JSON list of C-alpha atoms in Angstrom, two decimals:
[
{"chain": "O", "resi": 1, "resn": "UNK", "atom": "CA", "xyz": [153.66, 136.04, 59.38]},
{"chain": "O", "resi": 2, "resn": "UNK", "atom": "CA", "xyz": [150.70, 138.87, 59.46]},
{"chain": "O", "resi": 3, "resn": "UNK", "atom": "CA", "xyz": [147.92, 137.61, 61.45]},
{"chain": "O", "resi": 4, "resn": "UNK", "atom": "CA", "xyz": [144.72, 137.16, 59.86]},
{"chain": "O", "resi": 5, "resn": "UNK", "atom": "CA", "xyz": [143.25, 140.37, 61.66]},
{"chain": "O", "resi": 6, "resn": "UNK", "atom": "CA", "xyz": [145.30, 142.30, 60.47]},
{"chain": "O", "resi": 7, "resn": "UNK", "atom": "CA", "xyz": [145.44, 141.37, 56.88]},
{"chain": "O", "resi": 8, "resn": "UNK", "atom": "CA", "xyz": [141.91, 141.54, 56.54]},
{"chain": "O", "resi": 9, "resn": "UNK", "atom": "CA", "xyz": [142.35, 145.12, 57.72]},
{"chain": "O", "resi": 10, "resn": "UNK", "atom": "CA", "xyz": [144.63, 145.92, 55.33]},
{"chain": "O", "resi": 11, "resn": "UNK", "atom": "CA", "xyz": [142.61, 144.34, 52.38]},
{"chain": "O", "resi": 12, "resn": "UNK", "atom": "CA", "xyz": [139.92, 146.03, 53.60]},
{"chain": "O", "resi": 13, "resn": "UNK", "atom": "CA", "xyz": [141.38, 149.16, 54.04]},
{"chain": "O", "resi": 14, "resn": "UNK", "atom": "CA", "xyz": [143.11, 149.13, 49.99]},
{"chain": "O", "resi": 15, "resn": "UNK", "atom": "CA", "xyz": [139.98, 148.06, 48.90]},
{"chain": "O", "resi": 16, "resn": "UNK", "atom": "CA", "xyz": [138.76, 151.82, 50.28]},
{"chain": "O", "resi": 17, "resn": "UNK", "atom": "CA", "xyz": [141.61, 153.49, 49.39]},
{"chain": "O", "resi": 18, "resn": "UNK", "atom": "CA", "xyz": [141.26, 152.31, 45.58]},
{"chain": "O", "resi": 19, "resn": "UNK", "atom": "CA", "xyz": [137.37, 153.39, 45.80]},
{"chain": "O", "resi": 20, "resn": "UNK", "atom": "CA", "xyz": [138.17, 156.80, 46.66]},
{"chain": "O", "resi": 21, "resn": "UNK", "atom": "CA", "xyz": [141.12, 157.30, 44.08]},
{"chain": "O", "resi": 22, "resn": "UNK", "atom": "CA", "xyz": [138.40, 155.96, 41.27]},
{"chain": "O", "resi": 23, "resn": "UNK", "atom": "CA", "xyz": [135.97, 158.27, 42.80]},
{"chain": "O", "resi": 24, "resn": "UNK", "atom": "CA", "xyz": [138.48, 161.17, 42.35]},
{"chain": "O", "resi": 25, "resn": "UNK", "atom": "CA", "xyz": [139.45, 160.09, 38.96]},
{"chain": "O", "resi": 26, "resn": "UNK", "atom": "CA", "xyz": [136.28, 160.10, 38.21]},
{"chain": "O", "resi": 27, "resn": "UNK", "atom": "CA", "xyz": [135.34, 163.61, 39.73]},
{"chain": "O", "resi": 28, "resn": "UNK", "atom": "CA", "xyz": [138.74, 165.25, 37.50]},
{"chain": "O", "resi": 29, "resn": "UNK", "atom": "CA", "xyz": [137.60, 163.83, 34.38]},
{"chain": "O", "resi": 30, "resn": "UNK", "atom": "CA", "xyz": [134.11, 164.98, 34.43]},
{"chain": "O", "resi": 31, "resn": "UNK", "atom": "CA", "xyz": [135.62, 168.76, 35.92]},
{"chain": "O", "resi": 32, "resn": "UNK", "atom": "CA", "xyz": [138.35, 168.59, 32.61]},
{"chain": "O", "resi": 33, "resn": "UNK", "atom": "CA", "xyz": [135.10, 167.56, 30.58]},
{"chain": "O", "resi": 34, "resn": "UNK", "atom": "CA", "xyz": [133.42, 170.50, 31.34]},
{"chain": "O", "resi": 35, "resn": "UNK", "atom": "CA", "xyz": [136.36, 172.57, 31.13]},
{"chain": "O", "resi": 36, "resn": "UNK", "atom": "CA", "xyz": [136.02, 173.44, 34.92]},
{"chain": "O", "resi": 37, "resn": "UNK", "atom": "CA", "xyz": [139.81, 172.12, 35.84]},
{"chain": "O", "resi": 38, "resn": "UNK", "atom": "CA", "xyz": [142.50, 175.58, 36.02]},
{"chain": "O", "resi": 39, "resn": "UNK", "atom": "CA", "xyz": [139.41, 177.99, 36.03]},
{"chain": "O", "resi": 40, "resn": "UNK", "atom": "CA", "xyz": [138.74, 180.54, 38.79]},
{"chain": "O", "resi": 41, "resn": "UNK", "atom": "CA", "xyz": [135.79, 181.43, 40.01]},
{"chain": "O", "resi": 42, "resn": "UNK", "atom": "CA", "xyz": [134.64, 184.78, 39.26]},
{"chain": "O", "resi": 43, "resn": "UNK", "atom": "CA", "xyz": [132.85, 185.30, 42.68]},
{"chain": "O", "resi": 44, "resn": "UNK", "atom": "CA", "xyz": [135.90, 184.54, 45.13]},
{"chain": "O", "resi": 45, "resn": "UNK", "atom": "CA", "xyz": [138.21, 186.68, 45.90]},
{"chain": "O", "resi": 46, "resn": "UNK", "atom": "CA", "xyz": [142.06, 185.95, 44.04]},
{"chain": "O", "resi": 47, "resn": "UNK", "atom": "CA", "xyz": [145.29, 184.66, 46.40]},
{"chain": "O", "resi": 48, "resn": "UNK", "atom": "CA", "xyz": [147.18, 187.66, 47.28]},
{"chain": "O", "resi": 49, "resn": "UNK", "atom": "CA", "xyz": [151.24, 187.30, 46.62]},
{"chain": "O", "resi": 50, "resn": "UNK", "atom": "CA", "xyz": [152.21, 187.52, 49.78]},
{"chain": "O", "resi": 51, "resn": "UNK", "atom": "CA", "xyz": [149.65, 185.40, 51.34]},
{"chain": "O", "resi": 52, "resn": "UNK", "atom": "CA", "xyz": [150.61, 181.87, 49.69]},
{"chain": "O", "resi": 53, "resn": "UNK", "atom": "CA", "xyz": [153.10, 182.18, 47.06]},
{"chain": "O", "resi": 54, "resn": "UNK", "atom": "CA", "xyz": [152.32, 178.51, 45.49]},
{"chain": "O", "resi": 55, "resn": "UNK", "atom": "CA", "xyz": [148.29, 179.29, 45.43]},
{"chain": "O", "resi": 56, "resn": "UNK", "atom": "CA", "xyz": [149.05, 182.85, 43.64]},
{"chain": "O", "resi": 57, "resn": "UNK", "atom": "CA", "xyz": [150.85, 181.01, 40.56]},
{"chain": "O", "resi": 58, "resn": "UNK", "atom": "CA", "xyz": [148.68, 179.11, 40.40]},
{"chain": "O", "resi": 59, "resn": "UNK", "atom": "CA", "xyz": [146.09, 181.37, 40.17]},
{"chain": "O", "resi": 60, "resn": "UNK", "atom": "CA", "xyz": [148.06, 183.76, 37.69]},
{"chain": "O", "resi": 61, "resn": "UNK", "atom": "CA", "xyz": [148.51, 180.68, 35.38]},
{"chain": "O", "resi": 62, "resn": "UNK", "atom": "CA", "xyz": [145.06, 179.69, 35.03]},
{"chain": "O", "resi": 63, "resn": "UNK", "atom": "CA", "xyz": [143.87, 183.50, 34.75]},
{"chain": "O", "resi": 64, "resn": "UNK", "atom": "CA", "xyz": [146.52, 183.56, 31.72]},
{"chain": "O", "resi": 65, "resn": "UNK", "atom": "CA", "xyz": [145.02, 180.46, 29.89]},
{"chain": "O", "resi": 66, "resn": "UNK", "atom": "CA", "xyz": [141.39, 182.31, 30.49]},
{"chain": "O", "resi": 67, "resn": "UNK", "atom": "CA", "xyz": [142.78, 185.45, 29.03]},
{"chain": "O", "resi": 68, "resn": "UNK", "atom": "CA", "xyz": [141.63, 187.42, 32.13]},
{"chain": "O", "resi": 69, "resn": "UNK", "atom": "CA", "xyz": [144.42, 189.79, 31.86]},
{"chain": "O", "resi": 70, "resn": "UNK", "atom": "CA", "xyz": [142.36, 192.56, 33.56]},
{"chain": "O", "resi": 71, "resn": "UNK", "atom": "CA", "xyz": [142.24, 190.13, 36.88]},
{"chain": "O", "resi": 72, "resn": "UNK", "atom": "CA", "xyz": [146.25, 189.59, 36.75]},
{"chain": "O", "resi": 73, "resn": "UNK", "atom": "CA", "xyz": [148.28, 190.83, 39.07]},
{"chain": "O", "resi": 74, "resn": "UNK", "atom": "CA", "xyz": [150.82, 192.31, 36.98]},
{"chain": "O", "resi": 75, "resn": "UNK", "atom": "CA", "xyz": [153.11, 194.25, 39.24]},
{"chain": "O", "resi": 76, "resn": "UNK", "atom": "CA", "xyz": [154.09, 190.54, 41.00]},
{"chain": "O", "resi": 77, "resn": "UNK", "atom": "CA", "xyz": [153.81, 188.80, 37.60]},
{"chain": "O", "resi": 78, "resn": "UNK", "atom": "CA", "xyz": [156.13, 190.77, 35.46]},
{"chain": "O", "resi": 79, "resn": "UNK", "atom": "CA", "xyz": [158.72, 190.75, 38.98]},
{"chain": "O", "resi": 80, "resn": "UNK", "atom": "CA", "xyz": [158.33, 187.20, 39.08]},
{"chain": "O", "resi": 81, "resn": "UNK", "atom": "CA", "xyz": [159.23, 186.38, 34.88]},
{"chain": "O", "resi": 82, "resn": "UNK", "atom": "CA", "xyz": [162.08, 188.88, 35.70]},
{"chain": "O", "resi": 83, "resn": "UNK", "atom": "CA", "xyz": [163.31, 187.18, 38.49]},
{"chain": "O", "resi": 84, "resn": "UNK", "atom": "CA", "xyz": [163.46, 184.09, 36.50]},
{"chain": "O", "resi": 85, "resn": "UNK", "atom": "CA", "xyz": [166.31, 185.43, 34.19]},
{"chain": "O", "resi": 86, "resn": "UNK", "atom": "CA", "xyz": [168.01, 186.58, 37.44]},
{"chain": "O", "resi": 87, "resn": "UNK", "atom": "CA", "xyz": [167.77, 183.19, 38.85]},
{"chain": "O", "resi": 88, "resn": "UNK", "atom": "CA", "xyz": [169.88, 182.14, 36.12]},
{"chain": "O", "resi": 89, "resn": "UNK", "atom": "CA", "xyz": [172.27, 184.68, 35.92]},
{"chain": "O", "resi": 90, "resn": "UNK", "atom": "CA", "xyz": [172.75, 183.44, 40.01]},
{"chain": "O", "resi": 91, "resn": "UNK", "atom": "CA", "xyz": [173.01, 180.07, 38.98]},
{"chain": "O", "resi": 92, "resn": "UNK", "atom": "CA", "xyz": [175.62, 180.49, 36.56]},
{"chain": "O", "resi": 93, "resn": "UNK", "atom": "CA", "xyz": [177.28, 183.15, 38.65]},
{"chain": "O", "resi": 94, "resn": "UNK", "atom": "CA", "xyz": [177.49, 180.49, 41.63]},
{"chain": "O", "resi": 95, "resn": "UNK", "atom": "CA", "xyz": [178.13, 177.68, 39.52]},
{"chain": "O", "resi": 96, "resn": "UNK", "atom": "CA", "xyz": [181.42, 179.18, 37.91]},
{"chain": "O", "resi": 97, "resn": "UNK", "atom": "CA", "xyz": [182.73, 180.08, 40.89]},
{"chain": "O", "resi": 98, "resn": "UNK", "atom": "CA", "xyz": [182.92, 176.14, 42.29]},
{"chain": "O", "resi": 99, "resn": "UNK", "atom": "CA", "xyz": [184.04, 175.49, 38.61]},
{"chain": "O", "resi": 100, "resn": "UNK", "atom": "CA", "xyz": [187.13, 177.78, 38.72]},
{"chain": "O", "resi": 101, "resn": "UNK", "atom": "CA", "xyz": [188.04, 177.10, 43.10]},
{"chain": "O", "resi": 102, "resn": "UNK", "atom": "CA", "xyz": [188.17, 173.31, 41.74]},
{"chain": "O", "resi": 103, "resn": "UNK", "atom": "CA", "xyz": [189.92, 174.33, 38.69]},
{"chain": "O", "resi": 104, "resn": "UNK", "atom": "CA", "xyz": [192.78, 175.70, 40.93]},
{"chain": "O", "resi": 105, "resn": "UNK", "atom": "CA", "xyz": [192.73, 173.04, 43.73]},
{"chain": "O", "resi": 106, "resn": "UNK", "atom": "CA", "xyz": [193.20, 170.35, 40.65]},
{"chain": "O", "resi": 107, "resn": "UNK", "atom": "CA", "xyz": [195.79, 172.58, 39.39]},
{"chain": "O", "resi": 108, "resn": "UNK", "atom": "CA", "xyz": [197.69, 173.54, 42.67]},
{"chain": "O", "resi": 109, "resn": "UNK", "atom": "CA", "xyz": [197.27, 170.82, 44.36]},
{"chain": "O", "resi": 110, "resn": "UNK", "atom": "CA", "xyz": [197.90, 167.49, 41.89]},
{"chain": "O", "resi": 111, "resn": "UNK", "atom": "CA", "xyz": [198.62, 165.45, 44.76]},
{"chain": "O", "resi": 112, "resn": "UNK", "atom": "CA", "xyz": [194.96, 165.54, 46.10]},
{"chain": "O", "resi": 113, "resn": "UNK", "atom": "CA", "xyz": [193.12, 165.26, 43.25]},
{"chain": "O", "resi": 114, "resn": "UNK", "atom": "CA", "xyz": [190.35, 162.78, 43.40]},
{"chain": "O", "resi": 115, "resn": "UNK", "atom": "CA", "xyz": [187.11, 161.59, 41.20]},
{"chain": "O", "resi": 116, "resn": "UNK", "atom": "CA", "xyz": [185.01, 163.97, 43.47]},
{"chain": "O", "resi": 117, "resn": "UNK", "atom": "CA", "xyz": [186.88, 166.80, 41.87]},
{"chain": "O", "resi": 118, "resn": "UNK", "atom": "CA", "xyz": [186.83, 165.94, 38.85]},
{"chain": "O", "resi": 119, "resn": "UNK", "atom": "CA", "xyz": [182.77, 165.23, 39.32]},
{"chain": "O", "resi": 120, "resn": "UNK", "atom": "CA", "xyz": [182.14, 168.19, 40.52]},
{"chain": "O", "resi": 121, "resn": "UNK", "atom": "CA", "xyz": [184.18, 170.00, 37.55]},
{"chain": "O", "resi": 122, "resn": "UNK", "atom": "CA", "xyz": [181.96, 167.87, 35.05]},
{"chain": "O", "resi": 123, "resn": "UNK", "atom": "CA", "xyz": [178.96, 168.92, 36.44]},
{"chain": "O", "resi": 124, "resn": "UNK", "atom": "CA", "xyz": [179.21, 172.39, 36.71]},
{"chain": "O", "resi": 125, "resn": "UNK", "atom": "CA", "xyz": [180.28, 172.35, 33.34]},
{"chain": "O", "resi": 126, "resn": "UNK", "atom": "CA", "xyz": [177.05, 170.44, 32.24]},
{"chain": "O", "resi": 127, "resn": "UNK", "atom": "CA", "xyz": [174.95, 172.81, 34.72]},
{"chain": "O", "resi": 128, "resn": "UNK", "atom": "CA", "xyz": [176.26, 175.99, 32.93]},
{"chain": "O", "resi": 129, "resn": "UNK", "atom": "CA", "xyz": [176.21, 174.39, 29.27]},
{"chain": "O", "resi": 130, "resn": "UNK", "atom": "CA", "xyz": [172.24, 173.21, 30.02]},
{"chain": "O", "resi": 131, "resn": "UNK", "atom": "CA", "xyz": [171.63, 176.73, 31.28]},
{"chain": "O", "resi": 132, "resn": "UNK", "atom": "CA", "xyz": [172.80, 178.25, 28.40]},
{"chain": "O", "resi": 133, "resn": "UNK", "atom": "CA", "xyz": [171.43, 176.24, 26.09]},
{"chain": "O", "resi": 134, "resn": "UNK", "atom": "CA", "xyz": [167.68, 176.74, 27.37]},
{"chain": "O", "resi": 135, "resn": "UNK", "atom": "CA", "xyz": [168.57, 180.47, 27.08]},
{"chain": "O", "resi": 136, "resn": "UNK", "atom": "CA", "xyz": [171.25, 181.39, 24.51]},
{"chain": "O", "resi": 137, "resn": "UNK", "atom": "CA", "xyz": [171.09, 185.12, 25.35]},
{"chain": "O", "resi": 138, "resn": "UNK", "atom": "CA", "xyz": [173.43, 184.21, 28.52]},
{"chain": "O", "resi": 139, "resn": "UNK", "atom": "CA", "xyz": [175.89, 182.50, 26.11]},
{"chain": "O", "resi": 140, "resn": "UNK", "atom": "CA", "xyz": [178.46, 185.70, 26.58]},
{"chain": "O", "resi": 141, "resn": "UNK", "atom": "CA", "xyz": [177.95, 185.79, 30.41]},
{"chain": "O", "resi": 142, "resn": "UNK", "atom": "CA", "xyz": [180.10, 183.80, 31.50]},
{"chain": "O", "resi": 143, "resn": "UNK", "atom": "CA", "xyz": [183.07, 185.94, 29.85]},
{"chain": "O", "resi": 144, "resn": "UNK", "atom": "CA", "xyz": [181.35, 189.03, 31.14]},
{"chain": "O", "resi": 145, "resn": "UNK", "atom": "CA", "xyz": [181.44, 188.08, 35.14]},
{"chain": "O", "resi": 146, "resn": "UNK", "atom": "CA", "xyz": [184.63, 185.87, 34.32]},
{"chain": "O", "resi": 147, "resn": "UNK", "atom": "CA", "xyz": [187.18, 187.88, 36.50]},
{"chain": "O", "resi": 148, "resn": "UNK", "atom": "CA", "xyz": [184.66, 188.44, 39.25]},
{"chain": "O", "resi": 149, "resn": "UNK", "atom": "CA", "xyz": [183.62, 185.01, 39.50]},
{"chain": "O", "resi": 150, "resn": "UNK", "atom": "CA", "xyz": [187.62, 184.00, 39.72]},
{"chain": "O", "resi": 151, "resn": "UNK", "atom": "CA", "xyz": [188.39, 186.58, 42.63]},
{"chain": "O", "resi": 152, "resn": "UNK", "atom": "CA", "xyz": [185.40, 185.18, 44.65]},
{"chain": "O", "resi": 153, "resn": "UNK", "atom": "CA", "xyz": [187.05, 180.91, 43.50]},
{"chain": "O", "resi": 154, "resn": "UNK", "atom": "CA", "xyz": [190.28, 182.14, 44.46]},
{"chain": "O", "resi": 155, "resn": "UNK", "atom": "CA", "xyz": [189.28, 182.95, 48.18]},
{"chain": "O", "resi": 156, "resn": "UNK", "atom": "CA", "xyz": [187.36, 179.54, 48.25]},
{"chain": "O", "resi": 157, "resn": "UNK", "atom": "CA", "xyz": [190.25, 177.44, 46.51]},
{"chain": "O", "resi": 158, "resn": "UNK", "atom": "CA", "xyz": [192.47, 179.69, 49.47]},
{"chain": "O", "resi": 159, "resn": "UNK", "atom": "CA", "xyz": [190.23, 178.42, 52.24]},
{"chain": "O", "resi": 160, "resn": "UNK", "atom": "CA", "xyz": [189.62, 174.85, 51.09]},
{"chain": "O", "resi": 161, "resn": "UNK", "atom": "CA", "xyz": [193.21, 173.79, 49.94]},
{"chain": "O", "resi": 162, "resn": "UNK", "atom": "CA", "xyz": [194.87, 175.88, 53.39]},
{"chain": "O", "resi": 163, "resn": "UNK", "atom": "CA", "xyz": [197.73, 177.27, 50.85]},
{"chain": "O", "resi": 164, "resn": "UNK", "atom": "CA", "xyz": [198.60, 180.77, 51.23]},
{"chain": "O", "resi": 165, "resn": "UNK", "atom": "CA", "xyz": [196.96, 183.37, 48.15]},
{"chain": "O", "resi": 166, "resn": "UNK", "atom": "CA", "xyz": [200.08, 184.10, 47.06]},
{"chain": "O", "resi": 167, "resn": "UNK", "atom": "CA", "xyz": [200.68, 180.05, 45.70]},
{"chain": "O", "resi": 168, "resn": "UNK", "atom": "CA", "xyz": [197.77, 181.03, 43.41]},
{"chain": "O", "resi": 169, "resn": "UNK", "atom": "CA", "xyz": [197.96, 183.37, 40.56]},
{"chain": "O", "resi": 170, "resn": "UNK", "atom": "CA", "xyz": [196.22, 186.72, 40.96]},
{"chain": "O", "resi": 171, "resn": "UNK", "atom": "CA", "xyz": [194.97, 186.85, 37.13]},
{"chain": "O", "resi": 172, "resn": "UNK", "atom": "CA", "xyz": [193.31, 183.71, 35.78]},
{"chain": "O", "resi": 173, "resn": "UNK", "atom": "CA", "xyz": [195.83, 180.86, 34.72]},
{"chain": "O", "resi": 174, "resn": "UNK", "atom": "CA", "xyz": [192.64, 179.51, 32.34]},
{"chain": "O", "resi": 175, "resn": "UNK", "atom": "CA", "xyz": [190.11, 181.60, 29.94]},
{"chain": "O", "resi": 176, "resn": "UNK", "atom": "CA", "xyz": [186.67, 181.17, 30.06]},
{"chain": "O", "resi": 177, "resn": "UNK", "atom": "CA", "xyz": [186.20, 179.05, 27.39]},
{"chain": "O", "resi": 178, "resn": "UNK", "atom": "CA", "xyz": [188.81, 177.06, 28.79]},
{"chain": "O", "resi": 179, "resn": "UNK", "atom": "CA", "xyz": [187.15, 176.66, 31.96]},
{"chain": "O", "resi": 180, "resn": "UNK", "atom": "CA", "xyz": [184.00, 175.64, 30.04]},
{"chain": "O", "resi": 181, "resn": "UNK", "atom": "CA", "xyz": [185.96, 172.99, 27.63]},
{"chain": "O", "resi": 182, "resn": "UNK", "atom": "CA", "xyz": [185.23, 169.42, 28.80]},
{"chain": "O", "resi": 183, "resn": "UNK", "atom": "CA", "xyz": [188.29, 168.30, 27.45]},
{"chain": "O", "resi": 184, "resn": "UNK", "atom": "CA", "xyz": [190.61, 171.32, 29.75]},
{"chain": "O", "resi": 185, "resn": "UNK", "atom": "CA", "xyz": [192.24, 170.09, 32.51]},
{"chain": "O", "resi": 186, "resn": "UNK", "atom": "CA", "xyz": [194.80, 172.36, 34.07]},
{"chain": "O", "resi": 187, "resn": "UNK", "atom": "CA", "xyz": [198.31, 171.44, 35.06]},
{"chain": "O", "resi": 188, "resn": "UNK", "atom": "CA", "xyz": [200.14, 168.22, 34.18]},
{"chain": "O", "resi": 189, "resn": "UNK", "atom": "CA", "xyz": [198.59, 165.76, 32.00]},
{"chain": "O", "resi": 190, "resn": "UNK", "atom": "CA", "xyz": [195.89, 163.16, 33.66]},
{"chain": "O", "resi": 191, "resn": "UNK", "atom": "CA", "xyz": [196.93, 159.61, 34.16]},
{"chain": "O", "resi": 192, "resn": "UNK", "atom": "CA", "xyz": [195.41, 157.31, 36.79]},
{"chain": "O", "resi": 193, "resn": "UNK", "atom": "CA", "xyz": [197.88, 157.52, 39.36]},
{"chain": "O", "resi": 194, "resn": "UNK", "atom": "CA", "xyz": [196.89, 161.37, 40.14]},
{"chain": "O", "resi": 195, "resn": "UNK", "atom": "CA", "xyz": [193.73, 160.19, 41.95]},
{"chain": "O", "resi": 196, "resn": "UNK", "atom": "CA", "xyz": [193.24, 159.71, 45.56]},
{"chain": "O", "resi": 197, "resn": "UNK", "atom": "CA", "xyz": [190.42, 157.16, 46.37]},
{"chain": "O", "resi": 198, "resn": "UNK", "atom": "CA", "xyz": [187.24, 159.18, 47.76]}
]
């Protein structure tokens, strides 16, 4: 049981608490009123890059939606929409490559296949597919870093499963769009028994 004391406290102190959050609310809505909210002001001086990274976007965002292009700073911006594409060519780089090692291991190794694999199979599947659906353009990359992305699985699926290179094929035993196929599963058919309980 709280003691009286300190439940009064407590009242007391989310009885201040909700104050101050109406006060804010308030203090927002009259700032979006007057179209003050995401402005800059002309007078201070703007966030460089390297100084804080989250206050710079910021910054660059709300200088877009005032069309101050003359105060953007465009070197960083146009790097920073560039990496953005590059992030996603990583992503789907990095992604295929845990696709294909578990692609092997659930081919090479029947024995141990479990739910987790086949997860993790699923969801880099979805991962890639969601990628390239936001950005179509990348719809052909997979095929184009396909056999580099399979050397770089095949040393993982090496390491992971302790089987010797040699057990694994040196050219891909799967296409791309294979590898992509939610309904491609290499090796023998699936039945229930090949699972080991995670």
């Amino acid at each position: 049981m709280i003691p009286t004391v300190a439940l009064a406290a407590e009242v007391k102190f989310g009885a201040q608490l909700s104050k101050f959050l109406t006060c804010r609310f308030a203090i927002v809505s009259k700032l979006r009123h007057y179209g003050l909210m995401n402005r800059i002001d002309r007078l201070r001086a703007l966030t460089p890059y390297e100084a804080d990274y989250v206050q710079w976007c910021a910054e660059q965002g709300a200088l877009l939606r005032e069309a101050r292009f003359s105060d953007l700073d465009r070197e960083n911006l146009a790097e920073e929409i560039e990496s953005l594409g590059r992030r996603d060519k990583r992503e789907i780089r990095s992604r295929m490559e845990v696709l294909f090692a578990h692609l092997l291991k659930w081919e090479f190794q029947p024995g141990h296949r479990s739910h987790s694999w086949q997860s993790s199979i699923s969801e880099q599947r979805i991962w890639i597919g969601n990628i390239i659906k936001d950005s179509p353009s990348l719809r052909r990359y997979p095929a184009q870093i396909f056999d580099e992305a399979y050397k770089d699985a095949l040393l993982v699926a090496v390491r992971e499963t302790g089987l010797r290179k040699s057990h694994f094929p040196g050219e891909p035993p799967f296409t791309s769009r294979q590898a992509l196929d939610e309904r491609f599963w290499p090796g023998n058919p699936l039945s229930m028994g090949d699972f080991l309980r995670d």
